[in-house]
CSV table of C-alpha atoms in Angstrom, one decimal:
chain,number,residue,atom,x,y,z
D,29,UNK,CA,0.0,0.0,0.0
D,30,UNK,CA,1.1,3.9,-0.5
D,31,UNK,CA,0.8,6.9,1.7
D,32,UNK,CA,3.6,7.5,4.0
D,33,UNK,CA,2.6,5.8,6.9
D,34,UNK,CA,4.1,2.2,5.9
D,35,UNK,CA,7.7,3.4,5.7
D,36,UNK,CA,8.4,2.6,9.2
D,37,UNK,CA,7.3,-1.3,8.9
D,38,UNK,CA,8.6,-1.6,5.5
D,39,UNK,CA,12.4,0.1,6.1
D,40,UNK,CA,12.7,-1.9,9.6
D,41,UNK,CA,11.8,-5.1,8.0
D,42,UNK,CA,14.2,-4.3,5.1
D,43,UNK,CA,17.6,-2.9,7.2
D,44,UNK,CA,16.7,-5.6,10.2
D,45,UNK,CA,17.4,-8.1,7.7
D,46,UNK,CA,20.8,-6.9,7.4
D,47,UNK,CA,21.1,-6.2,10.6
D,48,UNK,CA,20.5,-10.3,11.3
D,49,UNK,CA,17.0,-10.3,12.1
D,50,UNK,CA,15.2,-11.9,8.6
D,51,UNK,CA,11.2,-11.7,9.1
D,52,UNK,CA,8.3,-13.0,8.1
D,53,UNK,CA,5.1,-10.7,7.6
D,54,UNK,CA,2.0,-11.5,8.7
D,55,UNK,CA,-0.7,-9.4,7.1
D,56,UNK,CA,-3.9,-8.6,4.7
D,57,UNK,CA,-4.3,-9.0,1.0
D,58,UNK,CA,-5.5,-5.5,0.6
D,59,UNK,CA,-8.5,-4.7,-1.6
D,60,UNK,CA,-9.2,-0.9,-1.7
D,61,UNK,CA,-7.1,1.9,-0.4
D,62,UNK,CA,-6.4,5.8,-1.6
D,63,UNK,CA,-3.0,4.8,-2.8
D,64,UNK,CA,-1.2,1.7,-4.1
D,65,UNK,CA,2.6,1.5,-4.7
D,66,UNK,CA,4.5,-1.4,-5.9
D,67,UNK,CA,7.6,-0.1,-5.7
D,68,UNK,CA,7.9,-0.3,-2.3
D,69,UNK,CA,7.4,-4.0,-2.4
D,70,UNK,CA,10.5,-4.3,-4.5
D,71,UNK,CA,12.8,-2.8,-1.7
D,72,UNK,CA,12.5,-6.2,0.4
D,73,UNK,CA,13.6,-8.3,-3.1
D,74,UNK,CA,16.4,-10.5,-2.8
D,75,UNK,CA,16.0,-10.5,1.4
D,76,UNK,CA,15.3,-13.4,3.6
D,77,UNK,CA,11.6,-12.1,4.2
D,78,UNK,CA,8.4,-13.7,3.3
D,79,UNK,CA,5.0,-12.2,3.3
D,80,UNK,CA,1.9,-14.1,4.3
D,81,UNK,CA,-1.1,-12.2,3.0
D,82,UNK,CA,-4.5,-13.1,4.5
D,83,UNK,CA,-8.2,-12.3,3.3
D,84,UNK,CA,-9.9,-11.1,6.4
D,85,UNK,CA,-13.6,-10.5,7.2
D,86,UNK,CA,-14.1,-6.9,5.3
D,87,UNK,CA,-16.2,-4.7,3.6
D,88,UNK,CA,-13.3,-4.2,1.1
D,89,UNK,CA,-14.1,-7.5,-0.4
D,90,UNK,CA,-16.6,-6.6,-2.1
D,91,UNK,CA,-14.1,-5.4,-4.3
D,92,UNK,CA,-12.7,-8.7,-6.4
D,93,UNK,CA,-9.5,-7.0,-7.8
D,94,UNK,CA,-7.6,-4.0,-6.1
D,95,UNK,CA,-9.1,-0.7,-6.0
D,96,UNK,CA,-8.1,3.1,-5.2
D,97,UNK,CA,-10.4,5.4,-3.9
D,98,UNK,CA,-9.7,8.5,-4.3
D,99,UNK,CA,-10.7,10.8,-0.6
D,100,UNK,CA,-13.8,12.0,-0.1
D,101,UNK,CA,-14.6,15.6,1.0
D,102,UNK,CA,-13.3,15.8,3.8
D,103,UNK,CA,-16.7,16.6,6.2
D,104,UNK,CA,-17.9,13.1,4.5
D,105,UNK,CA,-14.6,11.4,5.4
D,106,UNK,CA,-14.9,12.9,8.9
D,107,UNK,CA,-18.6,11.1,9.2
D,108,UNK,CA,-17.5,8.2,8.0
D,109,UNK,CA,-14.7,7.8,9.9
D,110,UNK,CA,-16.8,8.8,12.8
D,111,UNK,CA,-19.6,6.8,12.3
D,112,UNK,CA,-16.4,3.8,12.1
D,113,UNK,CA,-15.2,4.4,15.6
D,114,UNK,CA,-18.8,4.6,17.4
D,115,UNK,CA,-19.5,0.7,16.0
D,116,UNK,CA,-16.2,-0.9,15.8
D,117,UNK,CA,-13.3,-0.8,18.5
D,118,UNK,CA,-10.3,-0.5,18.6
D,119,UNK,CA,-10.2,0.3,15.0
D,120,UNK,CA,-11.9,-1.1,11.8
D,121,UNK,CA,-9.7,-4.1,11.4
D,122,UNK,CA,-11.2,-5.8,14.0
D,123,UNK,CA,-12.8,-8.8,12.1
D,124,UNK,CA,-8.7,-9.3,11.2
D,125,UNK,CA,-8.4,-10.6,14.6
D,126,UNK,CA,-9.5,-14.4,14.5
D,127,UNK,CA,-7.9,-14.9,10.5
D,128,UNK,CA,-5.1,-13.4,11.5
D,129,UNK,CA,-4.4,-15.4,14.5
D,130,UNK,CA,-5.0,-18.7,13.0
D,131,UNK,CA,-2.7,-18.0,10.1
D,132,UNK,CA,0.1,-17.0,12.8
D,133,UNK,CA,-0.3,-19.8,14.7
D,134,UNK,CA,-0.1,-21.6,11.4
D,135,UNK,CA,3.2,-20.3,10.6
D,136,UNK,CA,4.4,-20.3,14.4
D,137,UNK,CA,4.3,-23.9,14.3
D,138,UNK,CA,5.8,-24.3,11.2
D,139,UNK,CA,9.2,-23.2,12.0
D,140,UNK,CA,11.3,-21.8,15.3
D,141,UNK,CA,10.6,-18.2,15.6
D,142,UNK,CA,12.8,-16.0,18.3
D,143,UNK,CA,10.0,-13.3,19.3
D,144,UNK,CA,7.1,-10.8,17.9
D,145,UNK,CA,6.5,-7.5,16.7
D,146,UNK,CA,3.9,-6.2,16.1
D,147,UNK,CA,3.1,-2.3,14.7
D,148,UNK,CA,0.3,-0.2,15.0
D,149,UNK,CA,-2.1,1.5,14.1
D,150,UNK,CA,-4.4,0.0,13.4
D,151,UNK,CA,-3.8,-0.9,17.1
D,152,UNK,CA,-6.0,-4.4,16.2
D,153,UNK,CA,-2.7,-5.4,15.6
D,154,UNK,CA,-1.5,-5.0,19.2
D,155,UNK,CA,-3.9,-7.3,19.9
D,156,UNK,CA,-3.4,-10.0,17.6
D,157,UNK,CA,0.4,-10.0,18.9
D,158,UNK,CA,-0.7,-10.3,22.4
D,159,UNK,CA,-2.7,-13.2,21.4
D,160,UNK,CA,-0.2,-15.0,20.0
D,161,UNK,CA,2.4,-14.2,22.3
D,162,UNK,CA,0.2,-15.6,24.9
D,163,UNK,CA,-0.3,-19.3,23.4
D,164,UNK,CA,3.6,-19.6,22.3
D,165,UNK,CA,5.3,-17.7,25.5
D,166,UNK,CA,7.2,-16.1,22.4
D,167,UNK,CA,8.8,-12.0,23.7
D,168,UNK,CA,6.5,-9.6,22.2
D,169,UNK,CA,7.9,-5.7,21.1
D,170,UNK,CA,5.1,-3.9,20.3
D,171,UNK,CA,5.7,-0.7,18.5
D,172,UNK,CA,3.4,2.6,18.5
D,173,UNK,CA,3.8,4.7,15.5
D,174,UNK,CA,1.1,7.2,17.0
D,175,UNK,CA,-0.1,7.7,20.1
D,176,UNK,CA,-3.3,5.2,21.3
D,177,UNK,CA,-5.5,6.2,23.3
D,178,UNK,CA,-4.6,10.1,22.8
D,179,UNK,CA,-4.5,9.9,19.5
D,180,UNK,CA,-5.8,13.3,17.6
D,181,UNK,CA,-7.6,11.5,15.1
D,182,UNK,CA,-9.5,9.2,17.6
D,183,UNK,CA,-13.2,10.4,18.6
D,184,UNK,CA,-15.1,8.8,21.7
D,185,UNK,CA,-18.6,8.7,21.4
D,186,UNK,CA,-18.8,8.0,25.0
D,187,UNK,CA,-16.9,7.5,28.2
D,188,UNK,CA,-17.7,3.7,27.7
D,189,UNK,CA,-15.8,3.6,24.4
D,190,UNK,CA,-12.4,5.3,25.7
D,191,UNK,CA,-12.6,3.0,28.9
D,192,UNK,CA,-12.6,0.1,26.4
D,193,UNK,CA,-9.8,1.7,24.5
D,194,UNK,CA,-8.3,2.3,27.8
D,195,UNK,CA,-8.4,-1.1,28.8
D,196,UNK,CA,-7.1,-2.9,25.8
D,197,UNK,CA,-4.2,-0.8,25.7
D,198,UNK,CA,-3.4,-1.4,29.4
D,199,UNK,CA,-3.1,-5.2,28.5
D,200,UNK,CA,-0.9,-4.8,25.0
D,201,UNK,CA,1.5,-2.5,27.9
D,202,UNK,CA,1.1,-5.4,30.4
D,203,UNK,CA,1.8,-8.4,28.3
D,204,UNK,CA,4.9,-6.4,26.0
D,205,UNK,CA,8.2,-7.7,27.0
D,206,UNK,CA,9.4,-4.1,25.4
D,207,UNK,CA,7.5,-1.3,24.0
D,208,UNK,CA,8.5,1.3,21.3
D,209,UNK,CA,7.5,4.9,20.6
D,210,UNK,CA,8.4,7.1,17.8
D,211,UNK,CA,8.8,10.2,20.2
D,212,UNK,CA,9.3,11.6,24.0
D,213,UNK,CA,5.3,12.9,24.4
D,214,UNK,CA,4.1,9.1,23.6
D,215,UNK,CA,6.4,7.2,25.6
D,216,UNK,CA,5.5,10.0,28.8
D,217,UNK,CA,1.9,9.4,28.3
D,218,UNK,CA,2.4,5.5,28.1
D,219,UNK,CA,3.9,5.8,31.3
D,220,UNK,CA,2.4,8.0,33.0
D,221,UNK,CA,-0.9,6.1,31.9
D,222,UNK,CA,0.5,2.8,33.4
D,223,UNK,CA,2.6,4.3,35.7
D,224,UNK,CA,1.8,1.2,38.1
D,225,UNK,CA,2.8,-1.4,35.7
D,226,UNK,CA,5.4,0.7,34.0
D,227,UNK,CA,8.2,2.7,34.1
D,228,UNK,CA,10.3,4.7,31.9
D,229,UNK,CA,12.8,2.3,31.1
D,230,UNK,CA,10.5,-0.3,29.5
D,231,UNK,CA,9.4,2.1,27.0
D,232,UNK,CA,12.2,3.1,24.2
D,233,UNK,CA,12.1,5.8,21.4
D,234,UNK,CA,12.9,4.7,18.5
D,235,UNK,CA,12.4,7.3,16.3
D,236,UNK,CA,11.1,7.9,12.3
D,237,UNK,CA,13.4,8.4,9.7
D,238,UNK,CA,14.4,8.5,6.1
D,239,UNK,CA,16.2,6.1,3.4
D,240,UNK,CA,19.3,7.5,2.5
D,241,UNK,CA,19.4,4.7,-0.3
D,242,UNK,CA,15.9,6.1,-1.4
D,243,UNK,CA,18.0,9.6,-2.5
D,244,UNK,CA,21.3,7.8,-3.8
D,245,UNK,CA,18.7,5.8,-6.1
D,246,UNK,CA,15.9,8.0,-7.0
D,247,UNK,CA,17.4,11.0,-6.0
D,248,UNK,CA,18.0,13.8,-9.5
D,249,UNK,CA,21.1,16.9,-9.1
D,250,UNK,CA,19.6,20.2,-7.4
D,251,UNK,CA,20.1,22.9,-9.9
D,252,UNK,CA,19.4,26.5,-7.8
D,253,UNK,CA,18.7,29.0,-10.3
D,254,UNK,CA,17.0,26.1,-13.0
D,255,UNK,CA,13.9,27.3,-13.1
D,256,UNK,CA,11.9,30.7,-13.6
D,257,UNK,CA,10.3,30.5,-10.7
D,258,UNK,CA,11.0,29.3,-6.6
D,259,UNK,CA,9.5,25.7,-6.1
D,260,UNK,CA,8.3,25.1,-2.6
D,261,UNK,CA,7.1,21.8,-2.3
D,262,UNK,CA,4.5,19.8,-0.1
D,263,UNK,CA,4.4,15.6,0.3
D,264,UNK,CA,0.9,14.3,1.5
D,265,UNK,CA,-2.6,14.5,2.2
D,266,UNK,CA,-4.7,17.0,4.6
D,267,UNK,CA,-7.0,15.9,7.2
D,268,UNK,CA,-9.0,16.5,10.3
D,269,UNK,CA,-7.2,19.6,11.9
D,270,UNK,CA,-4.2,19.3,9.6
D,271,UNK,CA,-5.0,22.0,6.8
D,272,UNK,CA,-3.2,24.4,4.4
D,273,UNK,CA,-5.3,27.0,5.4
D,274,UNK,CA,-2.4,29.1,7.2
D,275,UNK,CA,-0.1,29.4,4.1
D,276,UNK,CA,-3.4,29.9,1.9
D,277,UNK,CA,-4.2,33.5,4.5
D,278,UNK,CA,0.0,34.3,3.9
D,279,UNK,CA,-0.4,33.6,0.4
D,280,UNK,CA,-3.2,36.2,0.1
D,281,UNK,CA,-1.3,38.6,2.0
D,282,UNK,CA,1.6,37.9,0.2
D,283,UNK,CA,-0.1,38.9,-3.2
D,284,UNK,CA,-1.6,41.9,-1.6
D,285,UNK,CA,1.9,43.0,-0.2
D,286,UNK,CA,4.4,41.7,-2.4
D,287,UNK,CA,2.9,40.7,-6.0
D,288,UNK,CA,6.1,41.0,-7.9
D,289,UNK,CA,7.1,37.7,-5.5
D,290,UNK,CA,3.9,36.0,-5.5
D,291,UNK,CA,4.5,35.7,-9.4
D,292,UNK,CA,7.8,34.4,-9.2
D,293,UNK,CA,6.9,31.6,-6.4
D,294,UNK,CA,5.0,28.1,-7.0
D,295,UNK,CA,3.8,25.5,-4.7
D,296,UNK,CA,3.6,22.2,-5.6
D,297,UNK,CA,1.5,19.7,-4.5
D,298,UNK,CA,2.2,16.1,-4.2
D,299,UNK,CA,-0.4,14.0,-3.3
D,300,UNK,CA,-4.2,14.1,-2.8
D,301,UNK,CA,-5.7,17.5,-1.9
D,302,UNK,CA,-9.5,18.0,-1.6
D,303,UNK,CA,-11.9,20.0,-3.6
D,304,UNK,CA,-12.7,21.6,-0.7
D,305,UNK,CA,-9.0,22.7,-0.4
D,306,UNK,CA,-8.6,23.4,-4.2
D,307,UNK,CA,-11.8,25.9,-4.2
D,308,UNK,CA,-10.4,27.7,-1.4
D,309,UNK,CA,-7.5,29.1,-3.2
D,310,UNK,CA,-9.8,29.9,-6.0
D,311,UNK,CA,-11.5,32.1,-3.2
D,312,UNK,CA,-8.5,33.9,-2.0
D,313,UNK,CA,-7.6,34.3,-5.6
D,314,UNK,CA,-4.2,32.5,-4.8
D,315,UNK,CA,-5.2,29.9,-7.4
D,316,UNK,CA,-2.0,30.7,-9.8
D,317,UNK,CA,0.3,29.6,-7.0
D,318,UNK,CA,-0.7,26.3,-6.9
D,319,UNK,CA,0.0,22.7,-9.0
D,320,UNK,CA,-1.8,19.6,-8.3
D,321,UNK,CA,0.5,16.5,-9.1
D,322,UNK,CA,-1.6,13.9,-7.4
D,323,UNK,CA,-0.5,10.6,-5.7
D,324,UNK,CA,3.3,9.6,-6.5
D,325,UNK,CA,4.9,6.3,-6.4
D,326,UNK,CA,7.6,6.7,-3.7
D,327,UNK,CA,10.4,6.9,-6.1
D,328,UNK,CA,9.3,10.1,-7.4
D,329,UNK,CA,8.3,11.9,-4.0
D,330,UNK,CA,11.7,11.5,-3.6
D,331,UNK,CA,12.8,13.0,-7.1
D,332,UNK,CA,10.1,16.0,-6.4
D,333,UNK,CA,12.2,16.5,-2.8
D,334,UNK,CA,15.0,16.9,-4.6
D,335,UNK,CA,13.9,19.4,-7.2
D,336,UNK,CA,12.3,21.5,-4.4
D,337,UNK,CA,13.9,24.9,-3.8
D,338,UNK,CA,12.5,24.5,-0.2
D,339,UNK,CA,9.7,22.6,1.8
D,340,UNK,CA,7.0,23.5,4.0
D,341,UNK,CA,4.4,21.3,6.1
D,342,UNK,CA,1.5,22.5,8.1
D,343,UNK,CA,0.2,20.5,11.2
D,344,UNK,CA,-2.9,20.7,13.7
D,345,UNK,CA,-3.4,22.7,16.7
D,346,UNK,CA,-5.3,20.5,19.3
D,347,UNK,CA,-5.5,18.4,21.4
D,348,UNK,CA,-3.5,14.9,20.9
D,349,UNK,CA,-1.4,16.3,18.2
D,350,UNK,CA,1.9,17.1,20.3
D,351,UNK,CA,2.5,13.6,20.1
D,352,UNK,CA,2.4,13.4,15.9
D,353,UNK,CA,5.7,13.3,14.3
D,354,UNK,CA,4.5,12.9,10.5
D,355,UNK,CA,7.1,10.8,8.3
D,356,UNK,CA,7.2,13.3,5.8
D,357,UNK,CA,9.6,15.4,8.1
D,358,UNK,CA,12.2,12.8,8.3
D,359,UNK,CA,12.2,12.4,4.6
D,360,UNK,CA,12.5,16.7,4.4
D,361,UNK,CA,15.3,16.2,6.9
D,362,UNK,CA,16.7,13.5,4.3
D,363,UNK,CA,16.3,15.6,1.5
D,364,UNK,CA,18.6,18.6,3.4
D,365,UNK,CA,16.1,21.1,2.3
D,366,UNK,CA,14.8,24.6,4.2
D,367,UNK,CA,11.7,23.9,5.5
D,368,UNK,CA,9.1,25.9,6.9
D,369,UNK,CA,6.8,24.4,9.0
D,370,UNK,CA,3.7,26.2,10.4
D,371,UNK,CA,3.2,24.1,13.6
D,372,UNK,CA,2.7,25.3,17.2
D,373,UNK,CA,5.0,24.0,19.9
D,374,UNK,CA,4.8,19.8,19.4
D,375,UNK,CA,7.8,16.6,19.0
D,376,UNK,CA,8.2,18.2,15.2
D,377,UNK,CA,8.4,22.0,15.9
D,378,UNK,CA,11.4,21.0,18.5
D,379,UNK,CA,13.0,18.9,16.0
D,380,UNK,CA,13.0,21.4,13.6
D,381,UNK,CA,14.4,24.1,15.6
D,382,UNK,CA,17.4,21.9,16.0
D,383,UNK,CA,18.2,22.1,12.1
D,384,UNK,CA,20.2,25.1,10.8
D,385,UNK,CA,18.4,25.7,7.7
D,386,UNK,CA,14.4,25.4,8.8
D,387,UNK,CA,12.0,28.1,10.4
D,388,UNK,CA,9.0,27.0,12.5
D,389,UNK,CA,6.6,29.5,13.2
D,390,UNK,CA,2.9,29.1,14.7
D,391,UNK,CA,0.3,29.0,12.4
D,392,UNK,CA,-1.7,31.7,13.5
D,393,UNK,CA,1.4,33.9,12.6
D,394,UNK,CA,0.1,34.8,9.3
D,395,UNK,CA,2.2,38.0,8.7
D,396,UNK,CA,5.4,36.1,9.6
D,397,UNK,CA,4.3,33.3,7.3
D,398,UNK,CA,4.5,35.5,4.9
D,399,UNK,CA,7.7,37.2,5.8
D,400,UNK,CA,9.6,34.3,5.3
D,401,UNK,CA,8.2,33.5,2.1
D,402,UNK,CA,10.0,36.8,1.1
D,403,UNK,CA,13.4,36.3,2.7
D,404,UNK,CA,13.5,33.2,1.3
D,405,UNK,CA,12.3,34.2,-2.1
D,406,UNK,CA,15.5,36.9,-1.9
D,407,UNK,CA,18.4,34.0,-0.8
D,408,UNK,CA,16.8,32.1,-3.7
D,409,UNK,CA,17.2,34.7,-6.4
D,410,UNK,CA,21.1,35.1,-4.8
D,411,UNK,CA,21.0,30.8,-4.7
D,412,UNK,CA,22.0,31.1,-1.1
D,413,UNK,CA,19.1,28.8,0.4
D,414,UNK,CA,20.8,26.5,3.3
D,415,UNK,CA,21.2,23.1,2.9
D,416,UNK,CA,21.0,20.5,5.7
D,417,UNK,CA,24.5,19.4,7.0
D,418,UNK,CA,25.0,15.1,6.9
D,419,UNK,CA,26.0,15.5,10.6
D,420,UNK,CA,22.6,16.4,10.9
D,421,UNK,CA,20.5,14.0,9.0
D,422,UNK,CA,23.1,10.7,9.8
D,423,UNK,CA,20.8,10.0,13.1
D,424,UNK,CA,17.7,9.4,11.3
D,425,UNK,CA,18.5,6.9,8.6
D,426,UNK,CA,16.5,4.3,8.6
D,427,UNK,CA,19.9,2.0,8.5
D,428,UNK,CA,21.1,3.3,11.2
D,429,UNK,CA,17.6,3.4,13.7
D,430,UNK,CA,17.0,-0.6,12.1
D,431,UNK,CA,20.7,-1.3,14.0
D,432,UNK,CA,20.1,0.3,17.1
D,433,UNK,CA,16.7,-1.6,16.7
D,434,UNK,CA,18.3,-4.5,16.2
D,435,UNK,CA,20.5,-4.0,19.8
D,436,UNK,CA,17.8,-3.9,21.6
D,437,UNK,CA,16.2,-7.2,20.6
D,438,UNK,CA,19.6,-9.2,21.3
D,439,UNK,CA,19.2,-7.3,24.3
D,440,UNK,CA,16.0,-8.5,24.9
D,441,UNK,CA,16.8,-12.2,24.1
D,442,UNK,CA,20.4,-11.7,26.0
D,443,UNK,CA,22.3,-12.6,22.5
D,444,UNK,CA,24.7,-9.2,22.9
């Protein structure tokens, strides 16, 4: 599947491999989703790693051969996705649970295996490695790649559903031999959560990263100056609180202010955007600023970072989302590209602040949106936009987070 949040699964499998831990992945033949990408698949080609698909209980299968939906407006993805979380819990992959199971335990008897991982969301998962960790006695690392139970894009209908969430968390913490978090804020929360059955030490941060061997492939020669215009570029979708609405008010200041520079600037877009977005430039008259390049196969996201003249990324205010650290800054960090990123104070703002060449700046800040649109519209014309140091982008290869990964399961099984 596409869409940026399989990276994580996909490089650990790929680098742990190499690091001397081959796997075997247990998980759905997938029917319908808003983005496909086969060359992903290929990465894992040639590695000790087999795949067992399985054909689970779900409405995709209506669909006989695989499907992309494109998103739906986003109020009607909001209701359905609403409407999702009031009937089934944890997540919609429930009905997974009892296939899923039996084809592990399948496999699981097949062959020695030295522990499990498991990755979520959807946090079913959790649940189907606690299972099986409970009728083999295998170790079980379960890793969070967003927070659980205070997770932004989770809505309660009811105190009854978060004390079920609540609850099945508390036993995936329980029955973990070591838990993993992409970030400080979850790994806090965990414990402070479970702070009878936990302590900090249990927990690790592993954090989210970027394939240096994605940019020595795919990667294309940065030209400054190549183009007639300054190419900022955004990777991804919008959602729930997450919206380009603050660069759309700077962009109409921008014009208002400074429309010799709002001619000579271009924002692409890579990846789904929403006709609800799309019509709002058309009423701030900002229109001209914008191309649509739709969903790209990963290989060319990473050509498109490379061609940027700088980045920008826009996250929500709210409740929940301190804790998201979206993949797409790790791969900006890759890339070694200015980025602006119109966040408040979260995990990502305090990463970023940490890199010479990016600006974070709150997205109610309109005016000094704009602002730095300009100064960086005048280092461009003198092609004297900073580039990301190596020193700073070593700690986040994925290569590098796959071996410290792979430490801590010796660790774990007392083989260092």
């Amino acid at each position: 599947m596409g869409l940026s949040g399989v990276q994580r699964t996909l490089k650990l499998v790929k680098y742990l491999h190499d690091s001397g831990w081959p796997s075997t992945v247990l998980t759905v033949t997938a029917k319908t989703y808003m983005a496909f990408d086969d060359s992903l698949l290929k990465e894992i080609a040639g590695r000790d790693i087999d795949v067992i698909r399985t054909h689970p209980i779900d409405p995709a299968k209506a669909f006989k051969k695989r499907k992309t939906i494109k998103l739906k407006s986003e109020w009607i993805r909001k209701l359905l996705n609403r409407l999702s979380q009031l009937i089934f819990i944890p997540d919609n992959k429930r009905y997974w649970i009892k296939e899923a199971i039996r084809k592990g335990m399948e496999e699981l008897s097949s062959k020695p295996y030295d522990l499990l991982f498991s990755t979520a969301p959807p946090y079913t998962d959790h649940l189907v490695g606690l299972e099986l960790k409970k009728r083999t006695g295998l170790p079980l690392v379960v890793d969070f790649r967003d927070s659980w139970l205070d997770n932004p894009y989770h809505f309660y209908w009811t105190p009854f559903h978060k004390t079920l969430h609540y609850h099945m968390e508390r036993g995936v913490v329980k029955g973990a031999n070591l838990i993993l978090t992409i970030n400080r804020v979850i790994k806090e929360k965990i414990v402070a959560r479970h702070r009878d059955i936990l302590n900090l030490s249990q927990v690790k941060i592993l954090s989210q990263g970027y394939d240096q061997e994605d940019f020595d492939r795919y990667g294309v020669p940065y030209r400054p100056g190549n183009y007639d215009k300054m190419r900022w570029i955004y990777t991804g979708i919008f959602y729930e609180r997450n919206t380009p609405e603050p660069l759309y008010k700077a962009l109409a200041l921008l014009k208002t202010t400074h429309p010799t520079v709002f001619q000579q600037i271009e924002f692409h877009m890579i990846g789904y955007v929403q006709k609800e977005f799309i019509n709002r430039t058309k009423a701030l008259d900002i229109t001209d600023a914008f191309i649509y390049h739709d969903y790209q196969e990963h290989p060319m996201a990473i050509q498109w970072l490379c061609l940027a003249d700088a980045l920008w990324l826009s996250l929500g205010i709210g409740k929940g989302y301190e804790s998201i650290s979206t993949g797409k800054v790790y791969e900006y960090i890759g890339s070694g590209k200015p980025v602006m990123a119109l966040t408040p104070d979260n995990e990502v703002s305090r990463l970023l602040k940490g890199m010479k060449n990016s600006t974070v700046i709150d997205p109610g800040m309109t005016s000094q949106i704009r602002d730095t649109i300009v100064n960086w519209h005048q280092l461009w014309t003198t092609n004297s936009l900073p580039q990301l140091p190596m020193e700073f982008r070593k700690p986040y290869d994925r290569k590098n987070l796959a071996f410290q990964l792979s430490r801590e399961l010796n660790q774990l099984l007392r083989l260092d």
